[in-house]
Short mmCIF file of C-alpha atoms and ligand atoms in Angstrom, two decimals:
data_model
loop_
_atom_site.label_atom_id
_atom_site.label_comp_id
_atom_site.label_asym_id
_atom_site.label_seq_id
_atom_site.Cartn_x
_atom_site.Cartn_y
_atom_site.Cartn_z
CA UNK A 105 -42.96 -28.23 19.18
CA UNK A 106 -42.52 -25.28 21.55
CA UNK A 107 -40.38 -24.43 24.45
CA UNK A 108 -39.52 -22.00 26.89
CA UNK A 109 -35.95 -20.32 27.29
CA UNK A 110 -34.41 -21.39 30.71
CA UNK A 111 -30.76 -20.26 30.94
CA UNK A 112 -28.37 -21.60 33.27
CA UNK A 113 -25.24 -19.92 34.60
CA UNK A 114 -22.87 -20.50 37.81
CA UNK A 115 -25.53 -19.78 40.09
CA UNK A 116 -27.86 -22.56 38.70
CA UNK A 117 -26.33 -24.74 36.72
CA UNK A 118 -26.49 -27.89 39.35
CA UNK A 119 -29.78 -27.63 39.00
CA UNK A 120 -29.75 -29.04 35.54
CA UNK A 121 -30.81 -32.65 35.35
CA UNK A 122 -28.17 -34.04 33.50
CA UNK A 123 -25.71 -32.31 36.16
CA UNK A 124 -25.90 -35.81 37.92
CA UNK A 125 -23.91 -37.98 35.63
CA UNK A 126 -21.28 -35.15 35.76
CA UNK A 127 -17.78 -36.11 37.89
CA UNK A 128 -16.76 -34.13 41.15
CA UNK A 129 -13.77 -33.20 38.75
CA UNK A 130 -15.92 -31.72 36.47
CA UNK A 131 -17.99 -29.63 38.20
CA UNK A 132 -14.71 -28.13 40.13
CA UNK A 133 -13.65 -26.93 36.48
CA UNK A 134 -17.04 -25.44 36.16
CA UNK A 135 -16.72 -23.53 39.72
CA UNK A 136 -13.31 -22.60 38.50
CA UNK A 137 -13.10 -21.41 35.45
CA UNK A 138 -16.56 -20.53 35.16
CA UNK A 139 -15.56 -17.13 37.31
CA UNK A 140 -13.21 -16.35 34.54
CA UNK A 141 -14.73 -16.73 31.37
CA UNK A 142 -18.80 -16.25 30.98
CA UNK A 143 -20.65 -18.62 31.63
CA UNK A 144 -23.99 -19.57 30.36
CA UNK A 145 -26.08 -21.90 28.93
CA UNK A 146 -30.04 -22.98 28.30
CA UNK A 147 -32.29 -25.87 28.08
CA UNK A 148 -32.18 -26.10 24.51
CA UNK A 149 -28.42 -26.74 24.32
CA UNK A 150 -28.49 -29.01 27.03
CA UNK A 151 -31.50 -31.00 26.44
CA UNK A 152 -31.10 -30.95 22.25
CA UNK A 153 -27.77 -30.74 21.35
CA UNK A 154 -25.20 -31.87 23.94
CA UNK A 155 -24.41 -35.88 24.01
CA UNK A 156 -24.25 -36.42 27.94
CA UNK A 157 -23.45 -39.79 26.92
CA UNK A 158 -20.01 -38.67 26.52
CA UNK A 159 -19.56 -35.43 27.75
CA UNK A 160 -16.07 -36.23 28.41
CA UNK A 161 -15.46 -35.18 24.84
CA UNK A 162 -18.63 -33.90 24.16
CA UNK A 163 -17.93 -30.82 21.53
CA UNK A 164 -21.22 -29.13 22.48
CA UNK A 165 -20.08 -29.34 25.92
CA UNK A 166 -16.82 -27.82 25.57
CA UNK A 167 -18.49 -24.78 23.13
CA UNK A 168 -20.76 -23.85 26.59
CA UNK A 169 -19.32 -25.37 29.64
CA UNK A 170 -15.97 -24.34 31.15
CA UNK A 171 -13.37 -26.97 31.45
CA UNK A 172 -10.50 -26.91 33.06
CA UNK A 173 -7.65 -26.50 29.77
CA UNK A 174 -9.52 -23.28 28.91
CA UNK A 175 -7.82 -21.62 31.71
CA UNK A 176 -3.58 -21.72 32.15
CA UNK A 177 -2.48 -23.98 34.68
CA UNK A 178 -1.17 -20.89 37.12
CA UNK A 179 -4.65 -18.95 36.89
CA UNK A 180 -6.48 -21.98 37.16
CA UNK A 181 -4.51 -22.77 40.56
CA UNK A 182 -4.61 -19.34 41.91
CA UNK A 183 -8.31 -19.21 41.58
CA UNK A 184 -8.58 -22.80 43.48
CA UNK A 185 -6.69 -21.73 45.94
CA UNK A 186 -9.30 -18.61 46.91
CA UNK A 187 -12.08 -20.75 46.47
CA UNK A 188 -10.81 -23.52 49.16
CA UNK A 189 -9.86 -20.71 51.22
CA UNK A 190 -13.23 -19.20 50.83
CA UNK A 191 -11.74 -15.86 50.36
CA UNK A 192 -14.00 -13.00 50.21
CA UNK A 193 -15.81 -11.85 47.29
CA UNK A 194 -13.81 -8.58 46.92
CA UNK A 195 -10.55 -11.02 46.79
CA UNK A 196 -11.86 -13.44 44.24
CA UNK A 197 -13.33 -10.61 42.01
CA UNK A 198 -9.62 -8.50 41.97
CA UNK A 199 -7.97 -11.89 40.99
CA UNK A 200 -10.97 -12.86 38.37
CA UNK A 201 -10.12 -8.83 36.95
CA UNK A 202 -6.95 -9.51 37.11
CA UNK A 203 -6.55 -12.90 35.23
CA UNK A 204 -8.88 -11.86 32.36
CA UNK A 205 -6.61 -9.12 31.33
CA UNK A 206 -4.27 -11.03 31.21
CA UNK A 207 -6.21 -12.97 28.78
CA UNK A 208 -5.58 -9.93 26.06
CA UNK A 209 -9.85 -8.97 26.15
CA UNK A 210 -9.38 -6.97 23.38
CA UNK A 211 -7.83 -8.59 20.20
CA UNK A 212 -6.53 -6.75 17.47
CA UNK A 213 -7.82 -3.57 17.93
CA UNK A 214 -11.64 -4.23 17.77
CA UNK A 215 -12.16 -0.97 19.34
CA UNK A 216 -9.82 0.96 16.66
CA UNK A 217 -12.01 1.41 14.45
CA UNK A 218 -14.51 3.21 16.47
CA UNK A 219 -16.05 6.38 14.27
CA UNK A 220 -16.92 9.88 15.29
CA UNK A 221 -19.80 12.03 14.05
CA UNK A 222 -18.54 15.59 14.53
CA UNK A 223 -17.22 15.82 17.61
CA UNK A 224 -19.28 12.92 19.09
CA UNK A 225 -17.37 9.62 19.48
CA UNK A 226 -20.05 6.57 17.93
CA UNK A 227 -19.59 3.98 20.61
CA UNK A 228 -21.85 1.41 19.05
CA UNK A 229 -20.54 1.79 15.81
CA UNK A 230 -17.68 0.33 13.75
CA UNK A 231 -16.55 1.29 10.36
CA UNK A 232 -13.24 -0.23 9.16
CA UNK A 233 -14.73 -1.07 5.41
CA UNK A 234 -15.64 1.43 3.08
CA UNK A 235 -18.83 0.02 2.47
CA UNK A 236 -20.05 -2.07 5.81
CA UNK A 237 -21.03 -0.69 9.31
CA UNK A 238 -21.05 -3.10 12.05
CA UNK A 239 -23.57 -1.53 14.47
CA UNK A 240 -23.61 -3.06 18.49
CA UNK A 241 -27.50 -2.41 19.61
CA UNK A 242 -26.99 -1.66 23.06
CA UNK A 243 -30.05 -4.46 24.15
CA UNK A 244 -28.23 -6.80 21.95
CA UNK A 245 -25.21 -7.08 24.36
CA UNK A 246 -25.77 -10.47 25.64
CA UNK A 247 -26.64 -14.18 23.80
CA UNK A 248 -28.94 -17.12 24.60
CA UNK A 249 -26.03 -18.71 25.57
CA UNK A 250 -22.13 -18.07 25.59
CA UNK A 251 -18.96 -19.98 23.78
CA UNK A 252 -16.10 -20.47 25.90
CA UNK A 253 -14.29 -19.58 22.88
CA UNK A 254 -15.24 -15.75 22.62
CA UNK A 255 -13.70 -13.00 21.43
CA UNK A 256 -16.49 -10.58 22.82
CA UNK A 257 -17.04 -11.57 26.29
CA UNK A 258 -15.49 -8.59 27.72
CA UNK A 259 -19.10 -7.32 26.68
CA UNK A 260 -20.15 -10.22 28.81
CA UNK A 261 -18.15 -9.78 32.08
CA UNK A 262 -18.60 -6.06 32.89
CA UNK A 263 -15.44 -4.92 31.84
CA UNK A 264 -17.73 -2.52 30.22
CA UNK A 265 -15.35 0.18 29.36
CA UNK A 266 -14.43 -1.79 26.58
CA UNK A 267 -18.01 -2.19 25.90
CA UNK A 268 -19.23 -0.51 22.15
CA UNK A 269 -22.94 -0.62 23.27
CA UNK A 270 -25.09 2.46 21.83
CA UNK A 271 -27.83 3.21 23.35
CA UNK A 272 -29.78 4.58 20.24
CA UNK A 273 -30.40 4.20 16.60
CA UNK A 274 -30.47 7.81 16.28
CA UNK A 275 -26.89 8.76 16.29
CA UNK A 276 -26.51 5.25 13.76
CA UNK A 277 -28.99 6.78 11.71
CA UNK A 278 -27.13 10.30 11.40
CA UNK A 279 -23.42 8.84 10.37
CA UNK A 280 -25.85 6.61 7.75
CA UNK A 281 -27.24 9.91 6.68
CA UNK A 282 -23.64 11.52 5.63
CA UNK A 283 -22.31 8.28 4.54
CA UNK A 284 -23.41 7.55 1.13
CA UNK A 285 -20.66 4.89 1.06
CA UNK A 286 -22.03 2.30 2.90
CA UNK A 287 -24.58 -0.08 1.53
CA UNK A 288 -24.30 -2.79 4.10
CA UNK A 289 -25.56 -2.43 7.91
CA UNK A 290 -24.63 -5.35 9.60
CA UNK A 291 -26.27 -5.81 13.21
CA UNK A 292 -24.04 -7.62 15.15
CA UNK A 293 -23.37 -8.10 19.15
CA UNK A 294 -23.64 -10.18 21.39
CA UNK A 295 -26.52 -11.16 19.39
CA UNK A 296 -29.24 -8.99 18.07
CA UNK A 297 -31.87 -11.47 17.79
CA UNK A 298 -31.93 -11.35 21.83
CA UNK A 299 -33.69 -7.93 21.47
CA UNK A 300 -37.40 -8.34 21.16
CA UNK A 301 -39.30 -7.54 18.08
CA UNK A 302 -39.97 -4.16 18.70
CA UNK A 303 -36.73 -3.43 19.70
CA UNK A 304 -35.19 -5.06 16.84
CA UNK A 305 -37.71 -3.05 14.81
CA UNK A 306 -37.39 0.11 15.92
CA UNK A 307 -33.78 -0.08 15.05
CA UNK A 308 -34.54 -1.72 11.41
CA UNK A 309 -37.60 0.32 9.99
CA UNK A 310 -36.17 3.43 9.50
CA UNK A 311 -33.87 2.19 7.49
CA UNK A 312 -36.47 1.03 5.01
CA UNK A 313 -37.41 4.50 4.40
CA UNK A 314 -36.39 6.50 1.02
CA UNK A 315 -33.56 8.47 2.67
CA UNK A 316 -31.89 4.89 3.68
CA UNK A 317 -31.98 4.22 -0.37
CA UNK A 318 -28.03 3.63 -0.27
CA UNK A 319 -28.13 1.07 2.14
CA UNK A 320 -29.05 -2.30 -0.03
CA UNK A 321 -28.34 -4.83 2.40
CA UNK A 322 -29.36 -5.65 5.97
CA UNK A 323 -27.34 -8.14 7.49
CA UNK A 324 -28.04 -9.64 11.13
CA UNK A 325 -25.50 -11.63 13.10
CA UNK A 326 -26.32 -14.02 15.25
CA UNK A 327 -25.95 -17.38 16.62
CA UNK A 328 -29.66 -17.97 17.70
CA UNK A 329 -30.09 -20.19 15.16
CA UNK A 330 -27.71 -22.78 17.02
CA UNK A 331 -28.63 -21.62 20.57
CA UNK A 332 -32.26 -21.17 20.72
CA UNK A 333 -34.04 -21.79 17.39
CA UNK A 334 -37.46 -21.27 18.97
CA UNK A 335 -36.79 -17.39 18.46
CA UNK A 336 -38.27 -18.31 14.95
CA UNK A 337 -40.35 -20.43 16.07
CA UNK A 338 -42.73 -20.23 19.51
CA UNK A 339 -41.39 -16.89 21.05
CA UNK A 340 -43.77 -14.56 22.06
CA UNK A 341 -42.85 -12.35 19.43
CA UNK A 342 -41.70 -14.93 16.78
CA UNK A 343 -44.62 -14.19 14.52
CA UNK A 344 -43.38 -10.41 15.16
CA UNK A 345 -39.79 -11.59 13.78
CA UNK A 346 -41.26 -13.02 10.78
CA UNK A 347 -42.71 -10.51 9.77
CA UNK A 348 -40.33 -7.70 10.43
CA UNK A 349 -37.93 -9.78 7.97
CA UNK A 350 -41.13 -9.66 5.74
CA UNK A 351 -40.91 -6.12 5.90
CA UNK A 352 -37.67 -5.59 5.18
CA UNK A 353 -37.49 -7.86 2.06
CA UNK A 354 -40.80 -6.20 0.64
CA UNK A 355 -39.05 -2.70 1.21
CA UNK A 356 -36.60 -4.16 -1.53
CA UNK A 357 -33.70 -4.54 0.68
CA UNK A 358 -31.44 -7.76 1.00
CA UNK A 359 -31.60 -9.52 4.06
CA UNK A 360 -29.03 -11.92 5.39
CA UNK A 361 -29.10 -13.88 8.33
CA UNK A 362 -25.12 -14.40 9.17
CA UNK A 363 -25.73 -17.21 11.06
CA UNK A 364 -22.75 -18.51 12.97
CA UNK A 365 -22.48 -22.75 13.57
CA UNK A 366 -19.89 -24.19 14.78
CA UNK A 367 -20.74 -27.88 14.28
CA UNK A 368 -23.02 -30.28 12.19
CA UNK A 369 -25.15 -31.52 15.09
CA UNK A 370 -26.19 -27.63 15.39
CA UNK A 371 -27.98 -28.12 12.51
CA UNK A 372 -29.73 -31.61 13.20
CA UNK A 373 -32.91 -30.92 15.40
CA UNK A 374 -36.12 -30.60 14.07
CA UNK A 375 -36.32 -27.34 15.92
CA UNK A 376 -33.44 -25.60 14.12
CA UNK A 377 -34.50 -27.41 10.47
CA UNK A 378 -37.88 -25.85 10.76
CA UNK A 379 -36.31 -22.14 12.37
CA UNK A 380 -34.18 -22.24 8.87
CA UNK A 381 -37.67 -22.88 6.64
CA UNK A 382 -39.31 -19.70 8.57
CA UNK A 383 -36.18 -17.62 7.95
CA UNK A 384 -35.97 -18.43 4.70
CA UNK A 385 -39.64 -18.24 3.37
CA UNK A 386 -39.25 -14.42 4.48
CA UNK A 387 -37.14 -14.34 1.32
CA UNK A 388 -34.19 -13.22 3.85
CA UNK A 389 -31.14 -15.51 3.24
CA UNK A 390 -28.90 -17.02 5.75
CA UNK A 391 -25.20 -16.81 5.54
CA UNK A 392 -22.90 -19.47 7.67
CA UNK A 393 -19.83 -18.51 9.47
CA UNK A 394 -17.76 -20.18 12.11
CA UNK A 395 -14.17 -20.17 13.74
CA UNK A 396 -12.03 -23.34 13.56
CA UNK A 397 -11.48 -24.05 17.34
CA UNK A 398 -9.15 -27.05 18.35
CA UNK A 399 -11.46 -29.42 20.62
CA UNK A 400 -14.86 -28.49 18.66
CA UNK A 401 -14.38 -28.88 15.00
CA UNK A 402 -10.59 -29.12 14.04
CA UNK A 403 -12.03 -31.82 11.72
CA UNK A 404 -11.85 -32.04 7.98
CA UNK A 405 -14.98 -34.24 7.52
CA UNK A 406 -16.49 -32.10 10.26
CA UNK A 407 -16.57 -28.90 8.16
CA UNK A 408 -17.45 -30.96 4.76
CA UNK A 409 -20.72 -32.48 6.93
CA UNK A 410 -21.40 -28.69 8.12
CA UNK A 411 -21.14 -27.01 4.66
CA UNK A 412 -22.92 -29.97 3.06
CA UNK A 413 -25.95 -29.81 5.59
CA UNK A 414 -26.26 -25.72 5.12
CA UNK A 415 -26.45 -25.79 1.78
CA UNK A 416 -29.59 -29.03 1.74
CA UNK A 417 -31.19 -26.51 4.09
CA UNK A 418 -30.86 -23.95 1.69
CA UNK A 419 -28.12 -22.36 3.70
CA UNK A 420 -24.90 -20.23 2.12
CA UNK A 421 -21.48 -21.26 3.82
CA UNK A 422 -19.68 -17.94 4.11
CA UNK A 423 -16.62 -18.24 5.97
CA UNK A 424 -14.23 -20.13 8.12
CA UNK A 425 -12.26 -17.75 10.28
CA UNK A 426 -9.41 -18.33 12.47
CA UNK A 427 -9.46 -18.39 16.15
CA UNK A 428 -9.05 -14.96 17.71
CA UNK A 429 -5.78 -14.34 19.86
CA UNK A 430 -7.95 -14.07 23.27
CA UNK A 431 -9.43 -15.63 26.10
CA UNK A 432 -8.92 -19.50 26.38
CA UNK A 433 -7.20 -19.21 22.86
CA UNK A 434 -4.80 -21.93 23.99
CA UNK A 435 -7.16 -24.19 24.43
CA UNK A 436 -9.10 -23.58 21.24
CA UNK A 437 -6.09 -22.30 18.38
CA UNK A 438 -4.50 -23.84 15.75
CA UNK A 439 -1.49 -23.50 13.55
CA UNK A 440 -2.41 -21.16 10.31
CA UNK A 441 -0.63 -23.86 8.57
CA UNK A 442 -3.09 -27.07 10.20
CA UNK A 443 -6.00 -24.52 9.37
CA UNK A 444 -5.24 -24.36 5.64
CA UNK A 445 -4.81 -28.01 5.46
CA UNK A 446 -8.11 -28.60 7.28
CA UNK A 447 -9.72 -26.07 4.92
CA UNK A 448 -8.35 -27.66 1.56
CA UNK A 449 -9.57 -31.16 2.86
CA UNK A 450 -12.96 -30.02 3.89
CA UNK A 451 -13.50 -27.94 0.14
CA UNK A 452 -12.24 -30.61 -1.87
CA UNK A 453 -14.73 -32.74 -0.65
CA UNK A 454 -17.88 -30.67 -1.55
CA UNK A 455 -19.60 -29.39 -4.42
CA UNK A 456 -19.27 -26.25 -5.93
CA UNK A 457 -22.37 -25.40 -4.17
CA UNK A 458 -20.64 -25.62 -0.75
CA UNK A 459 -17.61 -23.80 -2.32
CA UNK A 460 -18.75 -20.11 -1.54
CA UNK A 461 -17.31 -20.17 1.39
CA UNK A 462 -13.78 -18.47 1.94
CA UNK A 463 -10.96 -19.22 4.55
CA UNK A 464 -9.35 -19.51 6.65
CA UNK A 465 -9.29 -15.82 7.05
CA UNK A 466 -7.50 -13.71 10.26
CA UNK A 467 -9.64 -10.70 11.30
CA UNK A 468 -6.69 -8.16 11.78
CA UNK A 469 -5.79 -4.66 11.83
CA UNK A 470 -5.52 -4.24 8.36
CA UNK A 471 -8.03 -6.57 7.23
CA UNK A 472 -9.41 -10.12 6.81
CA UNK A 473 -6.36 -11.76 5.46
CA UNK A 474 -7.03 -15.62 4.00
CA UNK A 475 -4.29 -17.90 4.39
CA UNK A 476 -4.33 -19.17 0.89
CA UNK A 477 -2.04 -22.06 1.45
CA UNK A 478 1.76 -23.05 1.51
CA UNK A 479 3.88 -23.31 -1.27
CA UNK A 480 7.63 -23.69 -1.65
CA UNK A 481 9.28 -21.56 -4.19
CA UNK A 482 13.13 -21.64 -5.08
CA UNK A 483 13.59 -23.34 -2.27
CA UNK A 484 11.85 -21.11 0.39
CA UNK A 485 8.90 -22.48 1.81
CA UNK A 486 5.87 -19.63 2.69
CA UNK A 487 2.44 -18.79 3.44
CA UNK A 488 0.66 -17.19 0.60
CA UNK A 489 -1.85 -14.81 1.71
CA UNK A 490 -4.40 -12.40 0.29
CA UNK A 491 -6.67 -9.74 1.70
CA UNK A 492 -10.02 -10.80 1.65
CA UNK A 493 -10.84 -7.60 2.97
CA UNK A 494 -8.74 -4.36 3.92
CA UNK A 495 -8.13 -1.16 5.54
CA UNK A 496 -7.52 0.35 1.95
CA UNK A 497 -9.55 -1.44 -0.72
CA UNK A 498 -7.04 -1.27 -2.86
CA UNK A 499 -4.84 -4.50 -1.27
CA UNK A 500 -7.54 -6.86 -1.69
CA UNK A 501 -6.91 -9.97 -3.88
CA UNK A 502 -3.53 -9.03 -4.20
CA UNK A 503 -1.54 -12.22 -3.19
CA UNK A 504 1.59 -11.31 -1.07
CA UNK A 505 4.17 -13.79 1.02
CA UNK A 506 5.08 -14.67 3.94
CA UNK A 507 7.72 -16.95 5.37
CA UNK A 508 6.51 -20.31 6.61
CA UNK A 509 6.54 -20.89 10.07
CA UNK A 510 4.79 -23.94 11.28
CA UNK A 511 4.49 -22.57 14.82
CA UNK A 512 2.63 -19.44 14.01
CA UNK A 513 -1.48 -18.93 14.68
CA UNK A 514 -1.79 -15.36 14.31
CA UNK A 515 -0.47 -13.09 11.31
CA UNK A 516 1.83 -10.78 13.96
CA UNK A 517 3.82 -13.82 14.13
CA UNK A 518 4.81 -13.61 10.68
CA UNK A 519 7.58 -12.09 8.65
CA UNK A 520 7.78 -11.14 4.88
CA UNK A 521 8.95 -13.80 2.65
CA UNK A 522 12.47 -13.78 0.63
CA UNK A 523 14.06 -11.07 3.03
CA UNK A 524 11.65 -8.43 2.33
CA UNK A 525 11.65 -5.71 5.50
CA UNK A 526 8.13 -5.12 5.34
CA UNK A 527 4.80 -6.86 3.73
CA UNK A 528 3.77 -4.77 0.61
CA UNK A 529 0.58 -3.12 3.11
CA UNK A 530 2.79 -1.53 5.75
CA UNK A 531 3.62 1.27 4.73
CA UNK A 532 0.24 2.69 3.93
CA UNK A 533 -0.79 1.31 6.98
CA UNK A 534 1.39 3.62 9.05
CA UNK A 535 0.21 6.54 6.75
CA UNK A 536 -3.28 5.96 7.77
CA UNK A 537 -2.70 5.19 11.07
CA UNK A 538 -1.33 9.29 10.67
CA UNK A 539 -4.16 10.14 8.48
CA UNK A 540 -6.81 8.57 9.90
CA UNK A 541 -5.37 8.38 13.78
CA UNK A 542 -9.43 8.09 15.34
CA UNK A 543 -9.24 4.82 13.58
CA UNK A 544 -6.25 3.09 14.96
CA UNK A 545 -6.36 4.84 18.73
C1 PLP B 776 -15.97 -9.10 8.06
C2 PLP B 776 -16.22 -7.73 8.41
C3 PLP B 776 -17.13 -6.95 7.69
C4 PLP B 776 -17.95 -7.51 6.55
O1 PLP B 776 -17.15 -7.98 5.50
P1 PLP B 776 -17.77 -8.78 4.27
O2 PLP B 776 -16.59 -9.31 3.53
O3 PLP B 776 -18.56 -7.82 3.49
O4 PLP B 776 -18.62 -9.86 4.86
C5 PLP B 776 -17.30 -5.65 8.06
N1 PLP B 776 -16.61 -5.08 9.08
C6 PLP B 776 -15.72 -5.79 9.80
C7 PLP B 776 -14.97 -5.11 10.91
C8 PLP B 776 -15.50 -7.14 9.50
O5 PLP B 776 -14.62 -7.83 10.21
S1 SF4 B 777 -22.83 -16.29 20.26
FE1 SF4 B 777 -21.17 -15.01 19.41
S2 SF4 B 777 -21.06 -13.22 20.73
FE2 SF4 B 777 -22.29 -14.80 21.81
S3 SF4 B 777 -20.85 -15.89 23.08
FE3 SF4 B 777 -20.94 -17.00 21.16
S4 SF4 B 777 -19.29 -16.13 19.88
FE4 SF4 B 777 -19.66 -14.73 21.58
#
């Protein structure tokens, strides 16, 4: 079992077999919205994991391939309308610009939380957890193929000012050096495990020296595992991979793959069963994570069939997030309320094994908060709602209210509960937004 990476994009992509059985109709939406959200794909995806047999519906499809809901009705119309009139590139490329920010690129405040090391502003570094640094390797700033759903592609589409990308570990290794808080680096992109090996390790050894003793765990996000499993597997530099993750575990750190899946038939090939083995037998341990997107896996059963399958492979389910307020979000969101309700179905179907996961959960400003379900009390119905993980520490786990509304997706859309003015967090919020101003900016 071995393959080669071939990627297809908008310049290519008719020349994928399977291409044939695809409607006029079809395609168009490809051409379309294709120049609005990235577009790419490879020959693992296509020839493993998508069911051309009804692509129509196909949820592998829709997680690679632009269709024509992702985009609202008046952008999708106003790029049509360039393309039949063969407009020139300069035209289409101001109205492309144009659309995507209106497509809010950069959801709650990702780049907030951006550090500074003396006077130097840390780019490829965030730190909005006392104890976890997300770090953005600047050769890690693409993936072996991208979700229509994403949050990040920004990072995809050269709007590169919004781009964290550092082009160093050195200036990582100095803010690690002064803070003795953090125990968890967490690689993240993009996806890392697009860098080759000695890339990858020339950002990870060091860390496995003495002076790193603070950081315990090494965490690597990535979504190769669903998109190109060979990495592990008959790369070049797979045998490299292994045993860099060797490395790391025999330097007495914890290593966790955060693997993100977004549906059960990612984890079906032979391919990705074996990838999972190799990982594992490093002694590194893979985490799951995945949004819940409307048209992929807004499924119950679907999520019960994912969690059950990770955990026979030897797999930990992690956590079920909610869909991020950006890009084709209409296309892909769901009510917090029809979230809950699809989490509690899915949980109370599996074992206790499956059961480490936590969700649904809203990446905002001032932290992960987990819808923890609906409830009706005296009368009022509401959300109940804790931090899973916050700006302060000290708000996590404590459960707090909000009224229902059956409409809302995002937490900005909702209000205290019983009349309050504020939620119990907002106040401290605005005093660190004084305190701390280089992390809200
Ligand atoms: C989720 C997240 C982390 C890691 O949180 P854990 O609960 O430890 O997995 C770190 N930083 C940011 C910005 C995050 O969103
Ligand atoms: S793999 Fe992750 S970063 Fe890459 S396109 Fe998908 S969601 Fe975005």
């Amino acid at each position: 079992m071995s393959k080669q990476i071939k990627t297809y994009a908008l310049h290519n992509y008719l020349t994928i077999p399977q291409m044939e059985s695809l409607s006029e109709e079809m395609k168009k939406d490809i051409e379309i919205v294709g120049r609005v959200l990235p577009f790419k794909t490879n020959n693992y995806v296509v020839d493993e994991l998508i069911n051309w047999d009804d692509v129509e519906h196909d949820p592998i499809f829709t997680l690679n391939f632009p269709r024509m809901g992702m985009l609202e009705k008046k952008h999708y119309l106003a790029v049509e309308k360039l393309l039949d009139q063969q407009a020139e590139k300069e035209v289409i490329d101001r109205k492309v610009r144009e659309i995507r920010l209106a497509l809010n690129p950069n959801p709650a405040g990702q780049e907030h939380n951006v550090p500074y090391l003396g006077e130097i502003k840390l780019k490829g570094i965030q730190h909005k957890y006392p104890e976890t640094v997300l770090f953005f390797p600047s050769q890690g700033q693409t993936c072996h193929a991208f979700c229509t759903f994403c949050f990040r592609w920004p990072q995809f589409s050269g709007m590169s000012e919004l781009k964290f990308a550092m082009k160093e570990a050195d200036l990582l290794l100095k803010y690690l050096r002064v803070h003795k808080e953090v125990t968890d680096i967490l690689f993240t992109g993009g996806d890392p495990m697009v860098m080759n090996a000695a890339t990858l390790q020339a950002y990870i050894r060091p860390l496995l020296t003495p002076e790193f003793s603070h950081i315990h765990s090494i965490r690597i996000g990535t979504k190769s595992l669903a998109y190109w499993p060979y990495r592990y597997l008959t790369d070049a530099d797979s045998d490299d991979i292994i045993s860099l993750f060797e490395e790391v575990v025999a330097a007495g750190k914890n290593l966790s793959v955060q693997a993100h899946f977004n549906h059960p038939r990612e984890l079906s090939t032979d391919a990705v069963k074996q990838a999972i083995k190799r990982i594992l037998s490093t002694g590194a341990q893979i985490r799951t994570q995945s949004p819940l997107l409307r048209n992929i896996n807004d499924k119950p059963e679907l999520w019960a069939e994912m969690w059950r399958k990770q955990v026979d492979l030897g797999c930990i389910p992690y956590y079920m997030f909610i869909a991020r307020d950006t890009g084709a979000k209409h296309y892909f969101e769901l009510p917090l309320d029809r979230c809950w309700q699809i989490f509690r179905r899915a949980y109370r179907q599996v074992s206790g094994l499956c059961r480490t996961v936590r969700g649904p959960s809203m990446s905002d400003n001032a932290g992960k908060i987990q819808v923890l379900g609906v409830q009706e009390v005296r009368g009022e119905k509401i959300f109940v709602l804790r931090f899973i993980q916050g700006r302060n520490p000290k708000w996590v786990d404590v459960p707090f209210f909000a009224e229902y509304n059956p409409k809302a997706t995002w937490f900005d859309q909702l209000k205290p509960a019983f009349g309050d003015e504020r939620f119990f967090f907002e106040e401290q919020l605005l005093k660190l937004k004084v305190a701390k101003p280089f992390l809200f900016e």
